Coordinates of C-alpha atoms in Angstrom, one line a residue:
M1 CA 65.0 100.0 121.2
T2 CA 68.5 98.7 121.8
E3 CA 67.7 95.4 119.9
V4 CA 66.3 97.3 117.0
L5 CA 69.4 99.5 116.8
L6 CA 71.6 96.4 117.0
I7 CA 69.7 94.7 114.1
V8 CA 69.9 97.9 112.1
G9 CA 73.6 98.1 112.9
L10 CA 74.2 94.6 111.6
L11 CA 72.3 95.3 108.4
V12 CA 74.4 98.4 107.8
A13 CA 77.6 96.4 108.6
V14 CA 76.5 93.8 106.0
F15 CA 75.9 96.7 103.5
V16 CA 79.5 98.0 104.3
G17 CA 80.9 94.5 103.8
Y18 CA 79.1 94.2 100.5
N19 CA 80.6 97.4 99.2
I20 CA 84.1 96.4 100.5
G21 CA 83.9 93.3 98.4
G22 CA 83.1 95.5 95.4
A23 CA 85.8 98.1 96.1
T24 CA 88.7 95.7 96.9
T25 CA 88.3 92.9 94.3
G26 CA 89.1 95.2 91.4
P27 CA 92.6 96.3 92.5
A28 CA 93.5 92.7 93.6
F29 CA 92.3 90.8 90.6
G30 CA 91.6 93.5 88.0
P31 CA 95.1 93.0 86.4
A32 CA 94.6 89.2 86.1
V33 CA 91.1 89.6 84.7
G34 CA 92.3 92.4 82.3
A35 CA 95.1 90.2 81.1
N36 CA 92.6 87.4 80.4
V37 CA 94.3 85.0 82.8
I38 CA 91.2 84.1 84.9
T39 CA 87.5 84.8 84.7
K40 CA 85.6 87.3 86.9
L41 CA 83.9 84.3 88.6
M42 CA 87.2 82.7 89.6
A43 CA 88.5 86.1 90.8
A44 CA 85.5 86.4 93.0
V45 CA 86.0 83.0 94.5
L46 CA 89.7 83.6 95.2
M47 CA 89.0 87.0 96.7
S48 CA 86.3 85.7 99.0
V49 CA 88.4 82.8 100.3
F50 CA 91.6 84.8 100.9
F51 CA 89.7 87.8 102.3
F52 CA 88.2 85.4 104.9
L53 CA 91.6 83.9 105.7
G54 CA 93.1 87.3 106.4
A55 CA 90.0 88.4 108.4
I56 CA 90.0 85.3 110.6
T57 CA 93.8 85.2 111.3
I58 CA 95.2 88.8 111.6
G59 CA 91.9 90.7 111.3
P60 CA 90.9 90.4 115.0
Q61 CA 94.0 92.5 116.0
V62 CA 92.9 95.3 113.6
V63 CA 89.4 95.2 114.9
D64 CA 90.6 95.6 118.4
T65 CA 92.8 98.6 117.7
L66 CA 90.9 100.5 115.0
G67 CA 88.7 102.5 117.4
R68 CA 91.3 103.0 120.1
E69 CA 94.1 105.1 118.5
L70 CA 92.2 107.4 116.2
V71 CA 90.1 108.9 119.1
H72 CA 91.1 109.6 122.7
D73 CA 87.8 108.5 124.3
T74 CA 86.3 105.3 123.0
G75 CA 83.1 106.1 124.9
I76 CA 81.9 108.1 121.9
F77 CA 81.3 104.8 120.1
T78 CA 77.7 104.3 121.1
L79 CA 75.4 101.9 119.3
R80 CA 73.6 104.8 117.7
S81 CA 76.8 106.6 116.6
N82 CA 78.2 103.3 115.2
V83 CA 75.2 102.8 113.1
A84 CA 75.6 106.2 111.6
V85 CA 79.4 105.7 111.0
L86 CA 78.7 102.4 109.2
F87 CA 75.9 104.1 107.2
F88 CA 78.2 106.8 105.9
I89 CA 81.0 104.2 105.1
G90 CA 78.6 101.9 103.2
G91 CA 76.8 104.7 101.4
A92 CA 79.9 106.4 100.2
L93 CA 81.5 103.1 99.0
F94 CA 78.2 102.3 97.2
V95 CA 78.5 105.6 95.2
G96 CA 82.0 104.6 94.1
N97 CA 81.0 101.1 93.2
Y98 CA 77.9 102.2 91.3
A99 CA 80.2 104.4 89.2
G100 CA 82.4 101.5 88.6
V101 CA 85.3 103.0 90.5
P102 CA 86.8 101.2 93.5
A103 CA 87.2 103.6 96.4
S104 CA 89.5 103.1 99.3
T105 CA 87.7 101.5 102.2
S106 CA 90.4 102.5 104.6
M107 CA 90.2 106.2 103.6
T108 CA 86.4 106.1 103.7
A109 CA 86.2 104.3 107.1
V110 CA 88.9 106.4 108.7
G111 CA 87.2 109.5 107.4
A112 CA 83.9 108.6 109.0
I113 CA 85.5 107.7 112.4
A114 CA 87.7 110.8 112.3
A115 CA 84.6 112.9 111.7
L116 CA 83.0 111.4 114.8
G117 CA 86.2 112.3 116.8
L118 CA 86.3 115.8 115.4
A119 CA 82.7 116.5 116.1
T120 CA 83.1 115.3 119.7
G121 CA 86.6 116.9 120.2
E122 CA 88.2 113.5 120.7
L123 CA 90.2 113.2 117.5
A124 CA 93.9 112.2 117.8
W125 CA 95.3 114.7 115.3
G126 CA 98.9 113.2 115.4
V127 CA 97.7 109.7 114.5
L128 CA 95.5 111.1 111.7
G129 CA 98.3 113.3 110.3
E130 CA 100.7 110.4 110.1
I131 CA 98.1 108.2 108.2
V132 CA 97.2 111.0 105.8
V133 CA 100.9 111.7 104.9
W134 CA 101.4 108.1 103.9
W135 CA 98.1 108.1 102.0
I136 CA 99.6 110.9 99.9
V137 CA 103.1 109.5 99.5
A138 CA 102.3 105.9 98.8
P139 CA 100.3 106.4 95.6
I140 CA 102.9 108.8 94.3
I141 CA 105.6 106.2 94.9
G142 CA 103.5 103.5 93.1
F143 CA 102.8 105.8 90.1
W144 CA 106.5 106.8 89.6
V145 CA 107.9 103.3 90.2
A146 CA 105.5 101.8 87.7
G147 CA 106.1 104.7 85.3
V148 CA 109.8 104.2 85.4
V149 CA 109.4 100.5 84.8
G150 CA 107.0 101.0 82.0
R151 CA 109.1 103.6 80.2
Y152 CA 112.6 102.2 80.7
Y153 CA 112.5 98.5 81.6
Y154 CA 109.3 97.0 80.4
P155 CA 110.7 95.5 77.1
R156 CA 113.5 93.8 79.0
I157 CA 111.1 92.4 81.6
N158 CA 108.7 91.3 78.9
E159 CA 111.5 89.6 77.0
W160 CA 112.7 87.9 80.1
I161 CA 109.2 86.7 81.1
A162 CA 108.2 86.1 77.5
I163 CA 104.5 85.8 78.2
E164 CA 101.4 87.4 76.8
G165 CA 97.8 87.4 78.0
S166 CA 95.5 84.7 76.6
R167 CA 94.2 85.7 73.2
G168 CA 90.5 85.7 72.4
D169 CA 87.7 85.2 74.9
K170 CA 89.2 82.1 76.5
Q171 CA 91.1 82.7 79.8
M172 CA 94.5 81.2 80.3
V173 CA 93.5 79.4 83.6
T174 CA 90.0 77.8 83.9
V175 CA 88.5 75.1 86.0
D176 CA 87.4 71.8 84.4
R177 CA 84.3 70.5 86.2
S178 CA 83.6 67.6 83.9
G179 CA 85.1 65.0 86.3
I180 CA 84.3 64.1 89.9
V181 CA 87.2 66.3 91.1
P182 CA 87.5 69.8 89.5
R183 CA 91.0 70.4 88.0
L184 CA 92.8 73.4 86.5
Q185 CA 92.9 73.7 82.7
F186 CA 95.3 75.9 80.8
G187 CA 95.0 77.6 77.4
E188 CA 96.0 75.6 74.4
N189 CA 98.8 77.9 73.4
A190 CA 100.1 78.6 76.9
D191 CA 103.7 77.4 77.4
R192 CA 105.4 76.8 80.8
R193 CA 106.6 80.4 81.1
E194 CA 103.1 81.8 80.5
I195 CA 101.6 79.4 83.0
T196 CA 104.2 80.3 85.6
G197 CA 103.5 84.0 85.0
A198 CA 99.8 83.4 85.3
F199 CA 100.2 81.7 88.7
V200 CA 102.5 84.6 89.8
V201 CA 99.8 87.3 89.1
I202 CA 97.1 85.1 90.6
G203 CA 99.2 84.5 93.7
I204 CA 99.8 88.2 94.2
G205 CA 96.1 88.9 93.8
C206 CA 95.5 86.3 96.5
L207 CA 98.0 88.0 98.7
M208 CA 96.3 91.3 98.2
G209 CA 93.0 89.7 99.0
F210 CA 94.5 88.3 102.2
S211 CA 95.9 91.7 103.1
S212 CA 92.5 93.3 102.4
G213 CA 90.9 90.9 104.9
T214 CA 93.4 91.7 107.6
S215 CA 92.5 95.4 107.6
N216 CA 89.2 95.9 105.8
I217 CA 87.1 93.5 107.9
A218 CA 87.5 96.1 110.7
N219 CA 85.9 98.7 108.6
A220 CA 82.7 96.7 108.5
I221 CA 82.5 95.3 112.0
A222 CA 84.7 97.2 114.4
P223 CA 82.0 99.8 115.4
I224 CA 79.5 97.0 116.2
Y225 CA 82.1 95.0 118.0
G226 CA 82.9 98.0 120.1
T227 CA 79.5 97.9 121.7
G228 CA 80.3 94.5 123.2
D229 CA 76.9 93.1 122.2
I230 CA 78.3 90.5 119.7
D231 CA 81.5 88.4 119.9
M232 CA 84.3 88.7 117.4
I233 CA 84.1 85.5 115.4
P234 CA 80.3 85.7 114.5
L235 CA 80.9 89.3 113.3
I236 CA 83.9 88.2 111.2
L237 CA 81.8 85.4 109.6
I238 CA 78.9 87.8 108.9
G239 CA 81.3 90.5 107.5
S240 CA 83.2 88.0 105.3
A241 CA 80.0 86.6 103.9
A242 CA 78.8 90.1 103.0
V243 CA 82.2 90.8 101.3
A244 CA 81.8 87.6 99.3
V245 CA 78.4 88.8 98.0
G246 CA 80.0 92.0 96.8
C247 CA 82.8 90.1 95.2
F248 CA 80.4 88.1 93.0
T249 CA 78.2 91.0 92.1
I250 CA 79.2 94.7 92.1
A251 CA 82.9 93.9 91.9
R252 CA 82.5 93.0 88.2
R253 CA 82.2 96.7 87.4
T254 CA 85.4 97.6 89.3
M255 CA 87.4 94.7 87.8
E256 CA 86.3 95.9 84.3
T257 CA 87.4 99.5 85.1
L258 CA 90.8 98.5 86.5
G259 CA 91.5 95.7 84.1
N260 CA 90.3 97.1 80.8
D261 CA 89.2 100.7 80.7
I262 CA 92.2 102.5 82.1
T263 CA 94.9 100.7 80.3
N264 CA 95.3 97.7 78.1
L265 CA 97.1 95.3 80.4
P266 CA 99.0 92.3 79.0
L267 CA 100.1 89.6 81.5
T268 CA 103.6 91.1 82.0
A269 CA 102.1 94.4 82.9
A270 CA 99.7 92.8 85.3
I271 CA 102.5 91.1 87.1
V272 CA 104.5 94.4 87.3
V273 CA 101.5 96.3 88.7
A274 CA 100.7 93.6 91.2
V275 CA 104.3 93.3 92.5
I276 CA 104.6 97.1 92.9
S277 CA 101.3 97.7 94.6
S278 CA 101.4 94.7 96.9
T279 CA 104.9 95.5 98.0
I280 CA 103.9 99.0 99.0
V281 CA 100.8 97.8 100.8
I282 CA 102.8 95.2 102.8
G283 CA 105.3 97.8 103.7
L284 CA 102.7 100.2 105.0
S285 CA 100.9 97.4 106.9
W286 CA 104.3 96.5 108.5
I287 CA 104.6 99.9 110.0
G288 CA 101.0 100.0 111.2
I289 CA 99.5 102.3 108.6
P290 CA 96.0 101.4 107.3
A291 CA 97.0 100.8 103.7
S292 CA 94.8 102.2 100.9
F293 CA 95.8 99.6 98.4
V294 CA 92.9 100.5 96.1
V295 CA 94.5 103.9 95.4
I296 CA 98.0 102.5 95.3
A297 CA 97.1 99.8 92.8
T298 CA 95.1 102.2 90.6
M299 CA 97.9 104.7 90.5
S300 CA 100.4 101.9 89.7
I301 CA 98.2 100.9 86.7
V302 CA 98.0 104.5 85.6
G303 CA 101.8 105.0 86.0
L304 CA 102.6 101.9 84.0
G305 CA 100.2 102.9 81.2
W306 CA 101.6 106.4 81.1
G307 CA 105.2 105.1 81.1
R308 CA 104.6 102.7 78.2
A309 CA 102.6 105.3 76.3
T310 CA 105.6 107.7 76.4
R311 CA 108.1 105.3 75.0
T312 CA 108.0 106.8 71.5
T313 CA 110.7 109.4 72.3
T314 CA 114.3 109.0 73.4
L315 CA 116.1 110.3 76.4
S316 CA 118.0 112.8 74.3
D317 CA 114.8 114.2 72.9
A318 CA 113.3 114.5 76.3
A319 CA 116.4 116.3 77.6
R320 CA 116.4 118.8 74.8
G321 CA 112.7 119.4 75.3
E322 CA 111.8 118.6 71.6
E323 CA 108.3 117.6 72.2
E324 CA 107.5 117.4 68.5
T325 CA 110.3 115.0 67.7
H326 CA 109.4 111.4 67.4
V327 CA 112.3 109.0 66.5
S328 CA 111.5 105.5 65.3
V329 CA 113.9 102.7 65.8
G330 CA 114.3 102.1 62.1
A331 CA 115.4 105.7 61.5
L332 CA 118.3 105.6 64.0
T333 CA 121.8 105.5 62.7
A334 CA 124.4 103.3 64.3
E335 CA 125.9 106.3 66.0
E336 CA 122.6 107.4 67.3
E337 CA 121.8 103.9 68.4
G338 CA 124.9 103.9 70.6
E339 CA 124.0 107.2 72.2
R340 CA 120.4 106.5 73.2
S341 CA 119.3 104.6 76.3
P342 CA 118.9 100.9 75.4
E343 CA 115.7 100.8 77.5
I344 CA 113.7 103.1 75.2
G345 CA 112.6 102.3 71.7
E346 CA 113.5 98.6 71.7
E347 CA 110.2 97.7 70.2
E348 CA 109.9 97.6 66.4
P349 CA 108.0 100.7 65.1
E350 CA 104.9 98.7 64.4
D351 CA 105.0 97.2 68.0
I352 CA 105.3 100.5 69.8
P353 CA 101.9 101.0 71.4
K354 CA 99.8 104.1 70.9
A355 CA 99.1 106.2 74.0
S356 CA 95.3 105.8 73.4
D357 CA 95.8 102.0 73.5
L358 CA 97.6 102.0 76.8
F359 CA 96.4 105.0 78.8
D360 CA 92.9 106.5 78.8
P361 CA 93.1 110.0 80.3
S362 CA 89.3 110.5 80.6
T363 CA 88.8 107.2 82.5
T364 CA 91.8 107.9 84.6
A365 CA 90.5 111.4 85.6
R366 CA 87.1 109.8 86.5
V367 CA 88.8 107.2 88.7
I368 CA 91.0 109.7 90.5
L369 CA 88.1 112.1 91.0
M370 CA 85.8 109.5 92.4
Q371 CA 88.5 108.0 94.7
N372 CA 88.7 111.5 96.3
V373 CA 85.0 112.2 96.3
V374 CA 84.0 109.0 98.1
P375 CA 86.0 109.6 101.3
I376 CA 84.9 113.2 101.3
I377 CA 81.3 112.2 101.2
S378 CA 81.8 109.8 104.1
T379 CA 83.8 112.4 106.2
V380 CA 81.7 115.5 105.6
G381 CA 78.4 113.6 105.9
A382 CA 79.4 112.0 109.2
F383 CA 80.8 115.3 110.6
L384 CA 77.7 117.3 109.8
T385 CA 75.5 114.6 111.3
F386 CA 77.4 114.2 114.6
R387 CA 77.9 117.9 115.0
F388 CA 74.4 119.2 114.3
V389 CA 71.9 116.3 114.7
P390 CA 70.6 116.4 118.3
I391 CA 69.8 112.7 118.7
F392 CA 73.4 111.8 119.1
G393 CA 73.8 113.9 122.2
F394 CA 77.3 115.2 121.5

């Protein structure tokens, strides 16, 4: 019976890893894909490689500590309960991935483990409270920082970087496999600045993939490792392979959602989003908080799209509350030009984007809804199971 449960546990862990790949690839490389910098295939390759690097280097520390601080007694992590925890994590993530919305693996996993602790009376409320507070604050910070950048500073940043996403269906960075050794190939119209910007956004995506590996590998294998039946390294290899499968398959839906459906992301915007979200994630990881970079990156994209979409009014209009007043650049007199904020309205009238082009409220609402529903499914389902199903013996 023990061997059967162990095999089932491994299969469920693989299922969790598969869905982690689908949920985390979109936030990391969705901006690069949406800006037409790289293909979805290249994004999957990079995500798989850097996730594994993060998992094999820093990941073991997270695996060792995940099940020790959130609950008082680690004895509740039996093989049977761990299978159930992984089942609810994987099942809830699959719901989000199937809907094309990347949910937070950290929130989903912590929710399932916290439900086990709550059902058994072993939950460390202080630790959970600190984590939840940062989960609320961090996305708000990402949204407003990105919104301020989009509304007031985006034209200056765009002028300084002077890059645009690759036009047409051809990506800016591709791999030429015609020779013996594959080599990078760049778009015909890409200049040095565009190529540099492309490498920046790809590099930040790789950094986010690495960060994901350091924390999210624990969500897939920590419960199985806690039983002591399998060593760490084999579990990391199994989990990383499962994540790679998710990167190449179901992640295509989440990359499409974050890269194209929510907001039209040119390359400059992709760099802004990646810098903001990755900085917040690294900061949270530094202080030991399991970072929900899926939510942070999504809210940064939403904030940037909202900020750019509201650039059609001036600061003086906003201060007076004249919601119906829309002042174009060409209509401003010299005196008015001197009074307005230089960061707003610097585009020509025909270049000012429409809100519908940069910010899709319906898609945004669907994303935010699902990102809250998925962890709730995991938490509530696990709690009801551990509290009322007799076979767990709690």
